[in-house]
Tab-separated table of C-alpha atoms in Angstrom:
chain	number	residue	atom	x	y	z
E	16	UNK	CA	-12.617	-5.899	-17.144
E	17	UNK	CA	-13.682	-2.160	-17.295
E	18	UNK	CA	-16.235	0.223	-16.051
E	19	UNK	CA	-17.203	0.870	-12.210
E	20	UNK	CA	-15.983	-1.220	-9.736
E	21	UNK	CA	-19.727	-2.078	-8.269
E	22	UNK	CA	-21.124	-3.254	-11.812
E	23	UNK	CA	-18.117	-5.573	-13.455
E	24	UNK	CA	-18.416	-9.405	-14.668
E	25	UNK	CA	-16.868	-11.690	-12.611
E	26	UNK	CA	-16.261	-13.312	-9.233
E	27	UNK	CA	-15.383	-12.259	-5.866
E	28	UNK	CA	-14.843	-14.491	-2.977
E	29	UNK	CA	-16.904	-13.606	0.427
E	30	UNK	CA	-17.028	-15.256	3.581
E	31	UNK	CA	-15.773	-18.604	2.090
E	32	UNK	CA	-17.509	-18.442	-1.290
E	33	UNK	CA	-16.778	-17.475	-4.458
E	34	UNK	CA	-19.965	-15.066	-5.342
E	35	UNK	CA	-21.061	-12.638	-8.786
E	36	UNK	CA	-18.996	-9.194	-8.967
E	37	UNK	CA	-22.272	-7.510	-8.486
E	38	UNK	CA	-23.406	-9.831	-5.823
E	39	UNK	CA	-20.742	-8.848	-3.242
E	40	UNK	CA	-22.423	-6.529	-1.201
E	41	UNK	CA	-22.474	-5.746	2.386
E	42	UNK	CA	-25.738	-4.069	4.194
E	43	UNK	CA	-25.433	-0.245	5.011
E	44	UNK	CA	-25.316	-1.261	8.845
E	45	UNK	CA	-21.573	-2.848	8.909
E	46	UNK	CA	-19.638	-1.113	11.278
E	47	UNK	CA	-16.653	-0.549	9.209
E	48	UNK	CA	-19.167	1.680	7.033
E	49	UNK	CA	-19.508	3.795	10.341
E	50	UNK	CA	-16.048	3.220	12.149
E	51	UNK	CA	-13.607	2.209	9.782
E	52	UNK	CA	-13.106	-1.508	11.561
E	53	UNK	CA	-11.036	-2.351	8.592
E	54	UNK	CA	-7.701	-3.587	7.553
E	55	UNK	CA	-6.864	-5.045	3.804
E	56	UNK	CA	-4.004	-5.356	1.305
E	57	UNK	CA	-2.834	-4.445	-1.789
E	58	UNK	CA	-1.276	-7.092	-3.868
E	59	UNK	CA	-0.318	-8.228	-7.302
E	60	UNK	CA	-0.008	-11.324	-9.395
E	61	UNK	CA	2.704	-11.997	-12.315
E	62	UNK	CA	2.455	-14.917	-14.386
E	63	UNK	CA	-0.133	-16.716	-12.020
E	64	UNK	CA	1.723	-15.613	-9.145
E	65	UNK	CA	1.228	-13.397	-6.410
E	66	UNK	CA	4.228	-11.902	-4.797
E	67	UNK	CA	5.296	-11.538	-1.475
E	68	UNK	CA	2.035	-13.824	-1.160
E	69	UNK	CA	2.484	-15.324	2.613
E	70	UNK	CA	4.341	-11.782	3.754
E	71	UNK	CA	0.727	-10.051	2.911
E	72	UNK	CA	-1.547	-12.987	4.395
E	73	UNK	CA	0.437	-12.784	7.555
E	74	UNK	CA	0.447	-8.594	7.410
E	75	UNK	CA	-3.063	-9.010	7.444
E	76	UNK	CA	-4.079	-11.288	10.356
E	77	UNK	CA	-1.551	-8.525	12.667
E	78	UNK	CA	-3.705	-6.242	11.079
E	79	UNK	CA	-6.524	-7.799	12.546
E	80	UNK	CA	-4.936	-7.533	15.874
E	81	UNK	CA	-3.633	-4.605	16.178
E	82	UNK	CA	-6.862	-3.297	15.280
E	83	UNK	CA	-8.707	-5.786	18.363
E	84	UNK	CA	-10.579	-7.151	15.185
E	85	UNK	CA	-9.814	-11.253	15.130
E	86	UNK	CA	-10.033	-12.444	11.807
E	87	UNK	CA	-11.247	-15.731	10.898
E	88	UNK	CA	-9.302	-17.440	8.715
E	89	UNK	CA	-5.485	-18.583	8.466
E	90	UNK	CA	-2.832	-17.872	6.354
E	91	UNK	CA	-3.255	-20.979	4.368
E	92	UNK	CA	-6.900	-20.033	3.963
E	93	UNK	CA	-6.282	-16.742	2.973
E	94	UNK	CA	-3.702	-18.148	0.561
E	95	UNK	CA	-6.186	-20.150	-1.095
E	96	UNK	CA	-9.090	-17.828	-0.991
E	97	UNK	CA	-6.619	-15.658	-3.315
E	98	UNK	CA	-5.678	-17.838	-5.778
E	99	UNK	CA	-9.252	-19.526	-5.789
E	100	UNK	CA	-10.210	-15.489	-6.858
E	101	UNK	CA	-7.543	-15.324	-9.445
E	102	UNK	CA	-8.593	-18.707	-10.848
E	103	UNK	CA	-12.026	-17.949	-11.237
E	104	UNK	CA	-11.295	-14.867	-13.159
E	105	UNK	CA	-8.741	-16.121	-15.379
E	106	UNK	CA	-6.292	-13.808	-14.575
E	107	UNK	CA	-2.369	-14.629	-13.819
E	108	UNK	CA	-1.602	-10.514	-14.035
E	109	UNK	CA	-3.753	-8.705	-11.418
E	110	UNK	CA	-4.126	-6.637	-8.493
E	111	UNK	CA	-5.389	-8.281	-5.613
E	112	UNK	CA	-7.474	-6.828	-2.908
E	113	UNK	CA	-7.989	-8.560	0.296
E	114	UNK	CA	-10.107	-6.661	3.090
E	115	UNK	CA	-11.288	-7.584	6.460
E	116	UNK	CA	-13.950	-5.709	8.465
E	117	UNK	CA	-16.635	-6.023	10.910
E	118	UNK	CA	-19.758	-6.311	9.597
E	119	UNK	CA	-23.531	-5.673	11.056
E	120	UNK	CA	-24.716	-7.678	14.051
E	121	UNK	CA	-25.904	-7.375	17.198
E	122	UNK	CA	-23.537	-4.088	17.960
E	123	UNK	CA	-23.946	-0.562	16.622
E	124	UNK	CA	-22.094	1.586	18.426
E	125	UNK	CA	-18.150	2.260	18.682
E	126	UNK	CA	-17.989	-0.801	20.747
E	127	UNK	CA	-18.540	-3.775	17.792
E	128	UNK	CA	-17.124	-7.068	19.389
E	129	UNK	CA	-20.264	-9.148	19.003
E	130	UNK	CA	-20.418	-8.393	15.057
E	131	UNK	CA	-19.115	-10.646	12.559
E	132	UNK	CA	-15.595	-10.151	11.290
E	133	UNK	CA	-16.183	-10.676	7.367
E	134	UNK	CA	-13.411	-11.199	4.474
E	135	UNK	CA	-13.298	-11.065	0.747
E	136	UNK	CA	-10.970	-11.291	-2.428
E	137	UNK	CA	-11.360	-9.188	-5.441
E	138	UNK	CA	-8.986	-8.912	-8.153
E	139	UNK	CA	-8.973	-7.410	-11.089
E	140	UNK	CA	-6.104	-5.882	-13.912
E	141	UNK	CA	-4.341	-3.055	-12.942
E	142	UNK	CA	-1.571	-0.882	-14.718
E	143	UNK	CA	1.023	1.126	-13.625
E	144	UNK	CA	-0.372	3.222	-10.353
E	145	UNK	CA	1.365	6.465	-11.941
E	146	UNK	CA	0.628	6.006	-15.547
E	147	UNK	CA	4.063	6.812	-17.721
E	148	UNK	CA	5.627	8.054	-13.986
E	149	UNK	CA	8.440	5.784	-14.738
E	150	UNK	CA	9.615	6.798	-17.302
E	151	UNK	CA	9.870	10.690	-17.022
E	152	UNK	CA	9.143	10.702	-12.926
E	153	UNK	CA	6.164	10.941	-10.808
E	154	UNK	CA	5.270	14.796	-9.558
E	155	UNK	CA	4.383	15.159	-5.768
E	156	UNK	CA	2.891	18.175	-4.337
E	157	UNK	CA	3.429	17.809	-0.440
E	158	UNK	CA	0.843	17.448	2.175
E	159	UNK	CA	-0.879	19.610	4.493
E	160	UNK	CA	-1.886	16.498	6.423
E	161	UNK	CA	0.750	14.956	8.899
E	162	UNK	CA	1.132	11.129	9.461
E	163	UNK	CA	0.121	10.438	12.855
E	164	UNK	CA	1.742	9.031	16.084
E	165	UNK	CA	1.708	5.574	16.967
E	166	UNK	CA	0.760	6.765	20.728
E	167	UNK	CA	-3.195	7.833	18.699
E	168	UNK	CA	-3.184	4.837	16.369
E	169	UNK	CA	-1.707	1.829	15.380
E	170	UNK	CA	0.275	2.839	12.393
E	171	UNK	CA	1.890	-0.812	11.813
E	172	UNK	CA	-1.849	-1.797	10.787
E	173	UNK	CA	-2.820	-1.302	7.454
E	174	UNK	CA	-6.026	-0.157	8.285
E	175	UNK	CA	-8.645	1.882	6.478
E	176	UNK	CA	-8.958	4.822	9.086
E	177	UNK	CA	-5.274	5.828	8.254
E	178	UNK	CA	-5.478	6.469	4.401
E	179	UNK	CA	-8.502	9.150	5.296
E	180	UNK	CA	-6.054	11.791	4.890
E	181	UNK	CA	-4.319	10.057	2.003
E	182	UNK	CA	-7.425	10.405	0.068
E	183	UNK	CA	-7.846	13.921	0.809
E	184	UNK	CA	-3.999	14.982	0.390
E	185	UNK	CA	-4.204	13.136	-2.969
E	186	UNK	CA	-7.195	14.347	-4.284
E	187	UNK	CA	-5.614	18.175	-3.248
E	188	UNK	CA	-2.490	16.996	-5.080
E	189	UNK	CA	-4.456	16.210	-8.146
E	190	UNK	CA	-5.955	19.564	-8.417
E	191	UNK	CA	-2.499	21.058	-8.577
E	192	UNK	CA	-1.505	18.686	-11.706
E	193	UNK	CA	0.919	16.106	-9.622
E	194	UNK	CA	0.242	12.447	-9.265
E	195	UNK	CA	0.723	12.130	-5.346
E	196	UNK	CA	1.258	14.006	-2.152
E	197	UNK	CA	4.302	13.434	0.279
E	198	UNK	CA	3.657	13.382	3.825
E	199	UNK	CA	5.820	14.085	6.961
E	200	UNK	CA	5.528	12.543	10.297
E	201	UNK	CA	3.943	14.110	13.597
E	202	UNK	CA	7.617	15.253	14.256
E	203	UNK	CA	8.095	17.079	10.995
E	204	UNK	CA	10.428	14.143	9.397
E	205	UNK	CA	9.958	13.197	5.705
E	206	UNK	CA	7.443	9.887	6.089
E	207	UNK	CA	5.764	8.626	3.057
E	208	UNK	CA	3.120	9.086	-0.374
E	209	UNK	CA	-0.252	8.231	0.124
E	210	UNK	CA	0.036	5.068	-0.612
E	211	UNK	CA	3.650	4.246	-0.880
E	212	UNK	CA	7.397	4.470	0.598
E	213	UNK	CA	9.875	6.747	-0.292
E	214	UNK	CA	13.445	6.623	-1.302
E	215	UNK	CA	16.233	9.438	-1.844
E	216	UNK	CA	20.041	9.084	-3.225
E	217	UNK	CA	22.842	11.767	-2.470
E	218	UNK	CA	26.504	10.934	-3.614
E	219	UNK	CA	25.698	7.372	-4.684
E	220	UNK	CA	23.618	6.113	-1.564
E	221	UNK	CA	20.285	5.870	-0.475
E	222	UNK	CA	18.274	7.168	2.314
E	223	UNK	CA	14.882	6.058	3.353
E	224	UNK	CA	12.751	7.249	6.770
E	225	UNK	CA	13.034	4.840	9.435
E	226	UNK	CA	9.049	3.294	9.539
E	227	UNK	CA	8.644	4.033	13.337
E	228	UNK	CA	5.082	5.990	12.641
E	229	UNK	CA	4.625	4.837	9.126
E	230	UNK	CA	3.753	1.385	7.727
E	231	UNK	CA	6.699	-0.639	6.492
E	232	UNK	CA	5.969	-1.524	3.193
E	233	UNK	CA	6.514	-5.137	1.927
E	234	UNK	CA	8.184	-3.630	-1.057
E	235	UNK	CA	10.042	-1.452	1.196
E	236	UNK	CA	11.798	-3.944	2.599
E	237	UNK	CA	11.873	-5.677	-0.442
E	238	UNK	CA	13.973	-3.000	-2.387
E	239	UNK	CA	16.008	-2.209	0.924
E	240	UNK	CA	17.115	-5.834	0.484
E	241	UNK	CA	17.797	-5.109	-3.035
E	242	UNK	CA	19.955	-2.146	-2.661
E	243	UNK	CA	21.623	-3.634	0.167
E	244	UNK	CA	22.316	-6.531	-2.543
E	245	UNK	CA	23.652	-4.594	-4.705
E	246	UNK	CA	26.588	-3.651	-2.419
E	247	UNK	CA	24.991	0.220	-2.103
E	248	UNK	CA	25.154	2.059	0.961
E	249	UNK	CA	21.702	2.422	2.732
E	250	UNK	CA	20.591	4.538	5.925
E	251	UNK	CA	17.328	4.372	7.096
E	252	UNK	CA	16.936	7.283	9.301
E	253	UNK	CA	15.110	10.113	10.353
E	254	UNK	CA	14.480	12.746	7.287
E	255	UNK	CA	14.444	16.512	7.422
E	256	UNK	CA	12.292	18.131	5.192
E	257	UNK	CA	15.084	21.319	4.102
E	258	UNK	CA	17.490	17.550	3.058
E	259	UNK	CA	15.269	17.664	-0.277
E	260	UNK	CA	17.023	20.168	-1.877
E	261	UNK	CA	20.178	18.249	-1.202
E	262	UNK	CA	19.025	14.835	-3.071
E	263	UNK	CA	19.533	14.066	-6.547
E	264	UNK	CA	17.119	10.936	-6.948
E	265	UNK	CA	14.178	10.056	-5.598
E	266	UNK	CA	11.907	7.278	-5.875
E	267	UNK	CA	8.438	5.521	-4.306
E	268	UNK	CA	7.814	1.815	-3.468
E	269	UNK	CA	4.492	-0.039	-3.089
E	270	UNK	CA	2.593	-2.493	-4.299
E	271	UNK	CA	0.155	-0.265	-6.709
E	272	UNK	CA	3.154	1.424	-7.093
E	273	UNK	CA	6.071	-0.564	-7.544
E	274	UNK	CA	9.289	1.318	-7.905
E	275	UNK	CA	7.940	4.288	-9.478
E	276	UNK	CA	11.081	7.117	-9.743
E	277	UNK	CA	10.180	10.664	-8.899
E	278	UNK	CA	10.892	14.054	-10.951
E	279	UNK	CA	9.530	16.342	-8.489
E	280	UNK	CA	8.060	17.250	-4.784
E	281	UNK	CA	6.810	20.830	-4.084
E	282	UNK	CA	9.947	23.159	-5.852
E	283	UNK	CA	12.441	20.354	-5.118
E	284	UNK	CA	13.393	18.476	-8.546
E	285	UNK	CA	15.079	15.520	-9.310
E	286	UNK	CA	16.855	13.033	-12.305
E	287	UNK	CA	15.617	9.707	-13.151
E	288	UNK	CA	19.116	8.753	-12.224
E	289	UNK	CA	20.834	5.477	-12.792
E	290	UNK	CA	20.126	3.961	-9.564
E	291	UNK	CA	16.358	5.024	-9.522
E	292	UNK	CA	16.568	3.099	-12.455
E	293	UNK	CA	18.256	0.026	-12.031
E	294	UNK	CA	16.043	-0.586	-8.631
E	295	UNK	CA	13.106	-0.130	-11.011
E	296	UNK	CA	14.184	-2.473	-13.585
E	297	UNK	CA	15.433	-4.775	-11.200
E	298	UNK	CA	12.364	-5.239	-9.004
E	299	UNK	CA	10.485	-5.780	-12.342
E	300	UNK	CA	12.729	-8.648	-12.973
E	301	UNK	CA	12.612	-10.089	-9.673
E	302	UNK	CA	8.720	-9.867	-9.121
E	303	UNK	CA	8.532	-12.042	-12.615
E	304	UNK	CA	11.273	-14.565	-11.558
């Protein structure tokens, strides 16, 4: 599957049906068009199976919630509305997009709660996020944006409204030759990438931002579990931006992403050590188990 994302063979499952690629459209009216009133995840499937499957099904439906946008289907239902997708496209590698929004109705205004809350599943093949990142380290240029407070938003959600600036910090960072952007928090603390978590190591143990005004990733966890596995010493705490200079490895986390190891943010560098590297090559075992 190549080419545009609009004009692609296959199916995509809407509203409770499976439906042609080009087919899944939504009319110019739907309020998430003109308010963002949506939430969706990022996912991926190896070997016919999607990880952290139930974790992202549930992640969604708070989404929902949190966002005072009900959405109509279960976990089970989303569950099988994703592998029905993957199934019809005979695909057991894939990325796997699941979005919720409100759609047109009766409502067009801020105020929406009369208008449909709508779901689909597309899924397609997807590489690695940062191309050969892993091997030599991604580059980050770091934002201008800041993430915001959970007192103006509801950062837990993973919500469409919140990656406006991620779109604009990356696109800024891809003018300057890096791959991503790093972010820090209303506060000034190291927070995140764009679309992603981040990890540091100094003197053999790892430091990560606590997620009180970011999203905390699936994978996050997932690799927190990992390195806490592995009998390493973690702290997840608050992150000054000057405590760059003083880390020797650095990595990112997400779904798209993966682990992905960093070589650089801004005039801070950094090795594609030996732990960056074993996390990497053991989530890539464990996601394939």
């Amino acid at each position: 599957m190549a080419g545009a994302y609009d004009d692609r063979d296959g199916k995509i499952w809407m509203d409770g049906k499976l439906v042609e690629w080009r087919d899944a459209n939504v009319h110019i009216l739907s309020h998430a068009l003109h308010y963002a009133s949506s939430v969706f995840e990022g996912e991926r499937a190896y070997n016919g199976k999607i990880f952290k499957s139930r974790e992202h099904s549930e992640r969604l439906l708070k989404s929902g919630e949190l966002m005072d946008m009900p959405i109509p289907y279960t976990v089970d239902e989303i569950e099988e509305a994703k592998y029905a997708a993957l199934k019809a496209n005979g695909l057991t590698d894939a990325y796997v997009r699941v979005v919720a929004w409100r759609g047109a109705g009766e409502d067009m205004g801020v105020a929406a709660a009369r208008n449909q809350v709508r779901m689909a599943v597309a899924v397609w093949e997807w590489g690695a996020y940062y191309g050969d990142a892993k091997m030599k380290g991604a580059k980050l240029d770091i934002a201008k944006w800041k993430r915001p407070s959970p007192e103006t938003i509801p950062t837990a959600a993973k919500a469409a409204g919140l990656y406006m600036i991620c779109t604009m910090s990356k696109h800024a960072a891809e003018a300057k030759g890096c791959s991503d952007a790093l972010f820090m928090d209303y506060r000034g603390y190291v927070a995140e990438a764009t679309g992603a978590n981040v990890f540091f190591v100094k003197d053999g143990e790892v430091h990560t931002p606590i997620p009180d005004a970011i999203l905390n990733g699936i994978t996050r966890q997932t690799v927190i579990q990992m390195v806490r596995d592995k009998g390493i010493t973690l702290h997840e705490r608050h992150i000054m931006p000057e405590e760059l200079e003083s880390f020797e490895q650095c990595w990112l986390t997400g779904t798209a992403a993966e682990v992905t190891p960093v070589g650089q943010i801004g005039d801070y560098t950094f090795e594609v050590g030996a732990i960056a590297r074993d996390i990497a090559e053991s989530y890539e075992k464990l996601v394939r188990t």
